[in-house]
Amino acid sequence: MKSAQSGLVVILAAVAYKVVKKPRKQITQTSASGATVYEEENWFLRAKAVACMMLDASKAVLAQLKDVPRVKKHRLVMMVHSIGDYRSDALKIAPEIQEKEAKGFGCVPVNKKTADDINEFVPFAVMAYDNEDNVRERLSARGYELVQFEPDAIIEMPSHFMAYNKTEKKVLIAIKGTTTIEDVVTDLLCTPVDFHAGKAHSGMLKAATFVVGRMTALLQDVFIPLGYRIIVTGHSLGAGTATITALKLSESFQNVQCFAYATPPCLSKELALKTKGFVTSVTHCDDIVTRASMRNMKALLIAMGNLDQRHKEVRATKLKQTLKDPATLAVINSSAVTDVQLGDQDLFVPGTVVHFHKQGEKYVGNITDGTYTALRRIEISASCVADHSCSGYEACCNPENCL
């Protein structure tokens, strides 16, 4: 048990270290005299501290890691760095790899209606991070009027707003996500709870229950009698909360839709697939949050253990060379997909999923669902944190940036 915890700390720390270390960040400050001061942050120690925090927040699920193989820390770190480099090199040599996986899984190209919808509502998901005055102004420019704004988010009571468009008869609920990647991953490593004959992320379920409680009377008394369509949206943890909010609202109201961006795994398989008719989740490239489930964390550890066993006779200093074996990525991916079974504790990205990947300077969008193999493993890459940004989602949802 202790070795599993230690291994997960090292992997998370190494991933975080990799994505922020190159180039090593320098903080620019101006002193009282006007001189510029550079302070170099020790990102590895910070990343390790963050990883420990994640584990502390997820003690209830650490029992799932008891059978994870033992791998020495220095080899874990080297494998994380080397696999990221290997994948980057592989995509440069054969950029068609991702499209082949999509076609092999049965994904289909995103259609115009879906593309238009996700492009229409992504600004509102991003808007949820702004202050009330800016939100009001930005809504007005898009033909919406602000009805309710809840700015102060506390635990399981997320910041959100409601607005309506009288001309188009749309009432919009936008839910703010978490602002730091540390908080996001910490919150994702939790124990699922019973919900609708399945399982749901406990924190997001409580947050959704809060939002529904705040909105139901207004919807029922004002907007539903006038035939308004209900749209729920959000980014990151706000996307997961938006999904469950839409699911709960659909019990009482018709014509509910959710457009969720950077949606985390938040529902058990049956529930995630059940929402395909009214939830659209968008995932951007290697975004770690869309893959940050305990199952995928465990899969990564098992894959590392399998790889370490395969190369146990190789000295650590030569491990990077052996990872250039063309079969290596296949070993890692197959391990991640097949070796981990968490039963009803396993959570999936909900709804109809639009997954974007880069092809040259443009994006390719494919329609799939939360069982897609590319979402059932953590992609270690230099962009796996940056791909979670709002700007990345605004870019991939813009048809002008897509093939």
XYZ file of C-alpha atoms in Angstrom:
403
model
C 0.000 0.000 0.000
C 2.750 2.405 0.976
C 4.709 1.651 -2.203
C 1.628 2.315 -4.325
C 1.120 5.700 -2.689
C 4.779 6.538 -3.093
C 4.732 5.483 -6.734
C 1.701 7.607 -7.500
C 3.308 10.609 -5.811
C 6.405 10.223 -7.970
C 4.444 9.793 -11.210
C 2.230 12.803 -10.581
C 5.237 14.851 -9.539
C 7.197 13.782 -12.606
C 4.302 14.593 -14.944
C 3.846 18.002 -13.341
C 7.607 18.597 -13.397
C 7.855 17.655 -17.062
C 5.108 19.939 -18.274
C 6.423 22.996 -16.446
C 10.169 22.433 -16.402
C 10.997 23.072 -20.042
C 11.800 25.925 -20.150
C 12.204 26.347 -16.409
C 9.937 29.163 -15.368
C 11.358 32.415 -14.103
C 9.181 34.725 -12.043
C 9.777 38.394 -12.878
C 9.354 40.890 -10.063
C 10.136 44.580 -9.711
C 11.902 45.694 -6.539
C 11.287 48.965 -4.699
C 14.220 50.508 -6.561
C 12.745 49.523 -9.905
C 15.256 46.767 -10.566
C 14.054 43.526 -12.152
C 14.471 40.452 -9.974
C 14.318 36.887 -11.264
C 13.278 34.088 -8.986
C 13.588 30.539 -10.291
C 10.947 28.249 -8.788
C 11.722 24.679 -7.795
C 8.852 23.125 -9.690
C 9.707 19.532 -8.812
C 9.333 20.098 -5.067
C 6.099 21.982 -5.660
C 4.805 19.214 -7.916
C 5.670 16.561 -5.362
C 3.875 18.535 -2.667
C 0.837 18.806 -4.919
C 0.927 15.066 -5.565
C 1.028 14.386 -1.820
C -1.952 16.681 -1.391
C -3.837 14.744 -4.058
C -3.167 11.492 -2.274
C -4.219 12.920 1.060
C -7.521 13.991 -0.503
C -8.116 10.549 -1.962
C -7.412 8.166 0.923
C -10.793 6.535 0.456
C -9.788 5.160 -2.938
C -6.161 4.298 -2.261
C -7.225 0.746 -1.447
C -7.666 0.377 -5.207
C -3.875 0.724 -5.539
C -2.878 -2.173 -3.287
C -1.974 -4.450 -6.210
C 0.129 -1.908 -8.118
C 3.638 -3.214 -8.927
C 6.654 -1.846 -7.087
C 8.898 0.345 -9.242
C 11.882 2.325 -8.017
C 11.296 6.049 -7.907
C 14.156 7.078 -10.163
C 12.931 4.671 -12.852
C 9.379 6.001 -12.591
C 10.614 9.540 -13.124
C 12.767 8.501 -16.065
C 9.922 6.565 -17.663
C 7.501 9.479 -17.321
C 9.934 11.847 -18.994
C 10.978 9.372 -21.667
C 7.456 8.270 -22.569
C 6.436 11.890 -23.021
C 9.380 12.481 -25.326
C 8.708 9.211 -27.152
C 5.084 10.107 -27.817
C 6.020 13.569 -29.037
C 8.571 12.100 -31.447
C 6.139 9.416 -32.624
C 3.467 11.984 -33.476
C 5.985 14.046 -35.428
C 6.993 11.006 -37.464
C 3.487 9.568 -37.881
C 0.859 12.268 -37.187
C -1.851 9.970 -38.517
C -1.633 7.751 -35.391
C -4.428 9.596 -33.597
C -6.775 9.595 -36.569
C -6.183 5.873 -37.087
C -7.119 5.192 -33.477
C -10.282 7.280 -33.874
C -11.372 5.447 -37.012
C -10.475 2.082 -35.528
C -12.690 2.788 -32.537
C -15.584 3.836 -34.761
C -15.454 7.589 -34.220
C -17.096 9.730 -36.887
C -16.200 13.273 -37.979
C -18.013 16.017 -36.102
C -21.073 17.249 -38.007
C -21.877 20.893 -38.732
C -24.724 21.198 -36.218
C -22.629 19.861 -33.347
C -19.688 22.035 -34.404
C -21.925 25.120 -34.470
C -23.442 24.290 -31.075
C -20.169 23.793 -29.217
C -18.781 26.963 -30.803
C -21.881 28.919 -29.743
C -21.768 27.966 -26.074
C -18.040 27.796 -25.264
C -17.892 31.584 -24.605
C -20.496 31.197 -21.843
C -18.518 28.419 -20.144
C -15.457 30.680 -20.170
C -17.557 33.663 -19.063
C -18.352 31.897 -15.779
C -14.814 32.728 -14.577
C -15.418 36.487 -14.956
C -16.847 39.057 -12.532
C -20.472 40.178 -12.522
C -19.999 43.475 -14.375
C -18.031 41.882 -17.183
C -20.450 38.964 -17.403
C -23.399 41.337 -17.709
C -21.675 43.328 -20.457
C -20.562 40.255 -22.392
C -24.009 38.684 -22.124
C -25.665 41.845 -23.412
C -23.405 41.814 -26.469
C -24.746 38.329 -27.249
C -28.402 39.168 -26.726
C -28.702 37.779 -23.185
C -29.829 39.443 -19.970
C -28.351 38.441 -16.622
C -30.933 37.171 -14.128
C -28.868 35.759 -11.293
C -25.160 35.814 -10.427
C -23.594 33.807 -7.588
C -19.977 35.017 -7.321
C -18.596 33.488 -4.140
C -17.817 29.826 -4.501
C -17.335 27.754 -1.377
C -17.025 23.998 -1.016
C -19.686 22.260 -3.115
C -21.496 25.564 -3.745
C -20.010 26.683 -7.071
C -20.131 30.154 -8.535
C -22.655 30.300 -11.381
C -25.009 32.589 -13.267
C -28.356 32.436 -15.067
C -29.212 34.491 -18.144
C -31.879 34.434 -20.822
C -32.293 35.340 -24.473
C -35.849 36.535 -25.082
C -35.618 36.382 -28.867
C -34.313 32.809 -29.041
C -36.160 31.642 -25.899
C -33.067 30.213 -24.262
C -32.331 30.250 -20.546
C -28.668 29.645 -19.801
C -26.994 28.325 -16.646
C -23.181 28.609 -16.610
C -21.157 27.032 -13.798
C -17.626 28.076 -12.914
C -14.872 25.487 -12.751
C -11.874 25.362 -10.432
C -9.137 27.843 -11.260
C -6.064 25.742 -10.422
C -5.006 22.415 -11.924
C -4.034 21.207 -8.435
C -7.565 21.687 -7.139
C -9.026 20.011 -10.216
C -7.024 16.805 -9.930
C -7.392 16.732 -6.155
C -11.162 16.928 -6.475
C -11.273 14.247 -9.158
C -9.584 11.611 -7.008
C -12.590 10.855 -4.877
C -14.980 8.052 -4.043
C -18.037 7.841 -6.345
C -21.445 7.729 -4.675
C -24.760 6.121 -5.615
C -26.827 8.108 -8.106
C -29.649 7.013 -10.433
C -28.854 3.288 -10.246
C -25.235 4.126 -11.029
C -22.385 6.182 -9.602
C -21.471 9.853 -9.735
C -18.591 12.015 -8.590
C -19.579 12.904 -5.016
C -18.424 16.541 -5.007
C -19.970 17.363 -8.378
C -23.242 15.702 -7.371
C -23.429 17.879 -4.251
C -22.540 20.979 -6.289
C -25.193 20.143 -8.889
C -27.785 19.610 -6.165
C -26.980 23.096 -4.858
C -27.324 24.693 -8.313
C -30.593 22.887 -9.060
C -31.970 24.014 -5.718
C -31.141 27.627 -6.557
C -32.599 27.514 -10.081
C -35.642 25.237 -10.053
C -38.251 27.700 -8.778
C -37.249 30.388 -11.279
C -37.238 27.907 -14.142
C -40.577 26.412 -13.175
C -42.386 29.687 -12.450
C -40.990 31.932 -15.186
C -39.197 30.273 -18.073
C -40.776 26.845 -18.570
C -44.344 28.226 -18.934
C -43.012 30.485 -21.713
C -41.486 27.557 -23.601
C -37.835 28.357 -22.979
C -35.082 25.876 -23.792
C -32.677 25.179 -20.888
C -28.933 25.218 -21.636
C -26.370 24.261 -18.980
C -22.657 24.770 -19.565
C -19.317 24.863 -17.782
C -15.604 24.196 -18.061
C -13.509 21.711 -16.056
C -15.178 20.850 -12.735
C -17.906 23.239 -13.856
C -18.465 20.948 -16.838
C -18.917 17.906 -14.616
C -21.281 19.830 -12.355
C -23.161 21.124 -15.417
C -23.623 17.564 -16.670
C -25.133 16.327 -13.415
C -27.196 19.523 -13.128
C -28.658 18.858 -16.582
C -29.328 15.238 -15.652
C -31.210 16.300 -12.517
C -33.133 19.045 -14.354
C -34.159 16.587 -17.075
C -36.140 14.695 -14.431
C -38.510 17.660 -14.105
C -38.212 19.558 -17.379
C -38.097 18.796 -21.077
C -35.784 20.407 -23.622
C -32.685 20.448 -21.404
C -29.246 20.416 -23.037
C -25.718 20.574 -21.678
C -22.545 21.675 -23.451
C -19.591 20.757 -21.259
C -15.948 21.644 -21.954
C -12.944 19.798 -20.495
C -15.396 17.434 -18.827
C -13.833 15.141 -16.208
C -14.856 11.502 -15.747
C -17.850 12.005 -13.452
C -20.457 9.277 -14.119
C -20.432 5.490 -14.184
C -20.542 3.904 -17.622
C -24.293 3.328 -17.909
C -25.133 6.827 -16.715
C -22.473 8.429 -18.918
C -23.907 6.707 -21.992
C -27.482 7.455 -20.922
C -26.792 11.190 -21.210
C -25.711 11.026 -24.866
C -29.051 12.436 -25.997
C -28.704 15.752 -24.168
C -25.069 16.155 -23.031
C -22.204 17.066 -25.355
C -18.731 16.905 -23.801
C -15.739 18.439 -25.552
C -12.221 17.107 -24.908
C -9.119 18.884 -26.190
C -6.038 16.901 -27.213
C -4.116 15.480 -24.210
C -6.029 17.396 -21.499
C -5.157 15.559 -18.274
C -8.393 16.560 -16.528
C -10.554 14.700 -19.049
C -8.589 11.568 -18.102
C -8.011 12.211 -14.385
C -9.834 9.292 -12.821
C -8.507 6.884 -10.205
C -8.847 4.114 -12.773
C -6.583 5.935 -15.228
C -4.100 6.790 -12.481
C -3.957 3.141 -11.521
C -3.658 2.154 -15.184
C -0.640 4.412 -15.567
C 1.058 2.848 -12.553
C 0.363 -0.670 -13.822
C 1.670 0.241 -17.266
C 4.848 1.585 -15.677
C 5.206 -1.619 -13.675
C 4.742 -3.781 -16.768
C 7.266 -1.704 -18.657
C 9.729 -1.877 -15.794
C 9.384 -5.653 -15.666
C 9.986 -5.849 -19.398
C 13.191 -3.875 -19.056
C 14.280 -5.032 -15.602
C 17.707 -6.085 -16.880
C 18.321 -2.677 -18.428
C 20.208 -0.139 -16.381
C 18.229 3.020 -15.561
C 20.695 5.103 -17.563
C 19.774 3.139 -20.689
C 16.047 3.045 -20.127
C 15.432 6.039 -22.342
C 17.043 4.233 -25.285
C 14.967 1.095 -24.798
C 11.798 3.190 -24.665
C 12.429 4.063 -28.317
C 11.338 0.542 -29.200
C 8.277 0.996 -31.517
C 6.325 -1.520 -29.437
C 6.684 0.501 -26.244
C 3.727 2.839 -26.756
C 1.508 -0.107 -27.675
C 2.536 -1.886 -24.474
C 1.660 1.152 -22.389
C -1.650 1.778 -24.119
C -2.812 -1.839 -24.038
C -1.923 -2.077 -20.364
C -3.891 1.048 -19.600
C -6.949 -0.190 -21.442
C -7.081 -3.826 -20.363
C -5.379 -4.263 -17.008
C -7.589 -2.164 -14.752
C -11.072 -3.101 -13.624
C -12.704 -0.947 -10.945
C -16.284 -2.077 -11.521
C -18.932 0.468 -10.614
C -16.237 2.713 -9.092
C -15.006 3.492 -12.610
C -16.102 6.887 -13.932
C -16.372 8.059 -17.552
C -16.603 11.303 -19.490
C -20.377 11.697 -19.998
C -22.601 12.141 -23.015
C -21.718 12.459 -26.668
C -18.021 13.285 -26.707
C -16.383 15.514 -29.304
C -12.665 14.814 -29.107
C -10.239 17.154 -30.867
C -6.644 16.400 -31.797
C -4.124 18.423 -33.766
C -3.191 17.650 -37.347
C -0.504 20.096 -38.299
C -1.740 23.557 -37.348
C -5.411 22.571 -37.557
C -7.789 20.549 -35.389
C -9.654 17.391 -36.303
C -12.857 16.715 -34.366
C -14.413 13.277 -33.946
C -17.655 12.219 -32.287
C -17.426 9.347 -29.821
C -18.292 8.669 -26.167
C -16.566 8.215 -22.820
C -15.467 4.655 -23.603
C -13.102 5.914 -26.325
C -9.675 4.365 -25.772
C -7.868 7.713 -26.045
C -9.765 8.868 -22.941
C -9.104 5.667 -21.013
C -5.446 6.428 -20.426
C -3.428 9.407 -19.264
C -1.421 10.849 -22.125
C 1.926 11.995 -20.789
C 2.928 14.947 -22.926
C 4.364 18.431 -22.621
C 0.898 19.860 -23.302
C -1.304 17.696 -21.059
C -1.810 20.550 -18.578
C -1.900 23.409 -21.100
C -4.520 21.526 -23.125
C -6.942 22.094 -20.238
C -6.949 25.875 -20.682
C -10.048 27.813 -21.688
C -8.150 29.287 -24.625
C -7.438 25.802 -25.947
C -11.128 24.947 -25.889
C -12.079 28.230 -27.537
C -9.547 27.473 -30.267
C -10.618 23.905 -31.031
C -14.333 24.815 -31.014
C -13.784 27.563 -33.595
C -14.606 26.070 -37.040
C -11.988 28.322 -38.630
C -9.291 26.361 -36.794
C -10.576 22.948 -37.900
C -10.086 20.843 -41.004
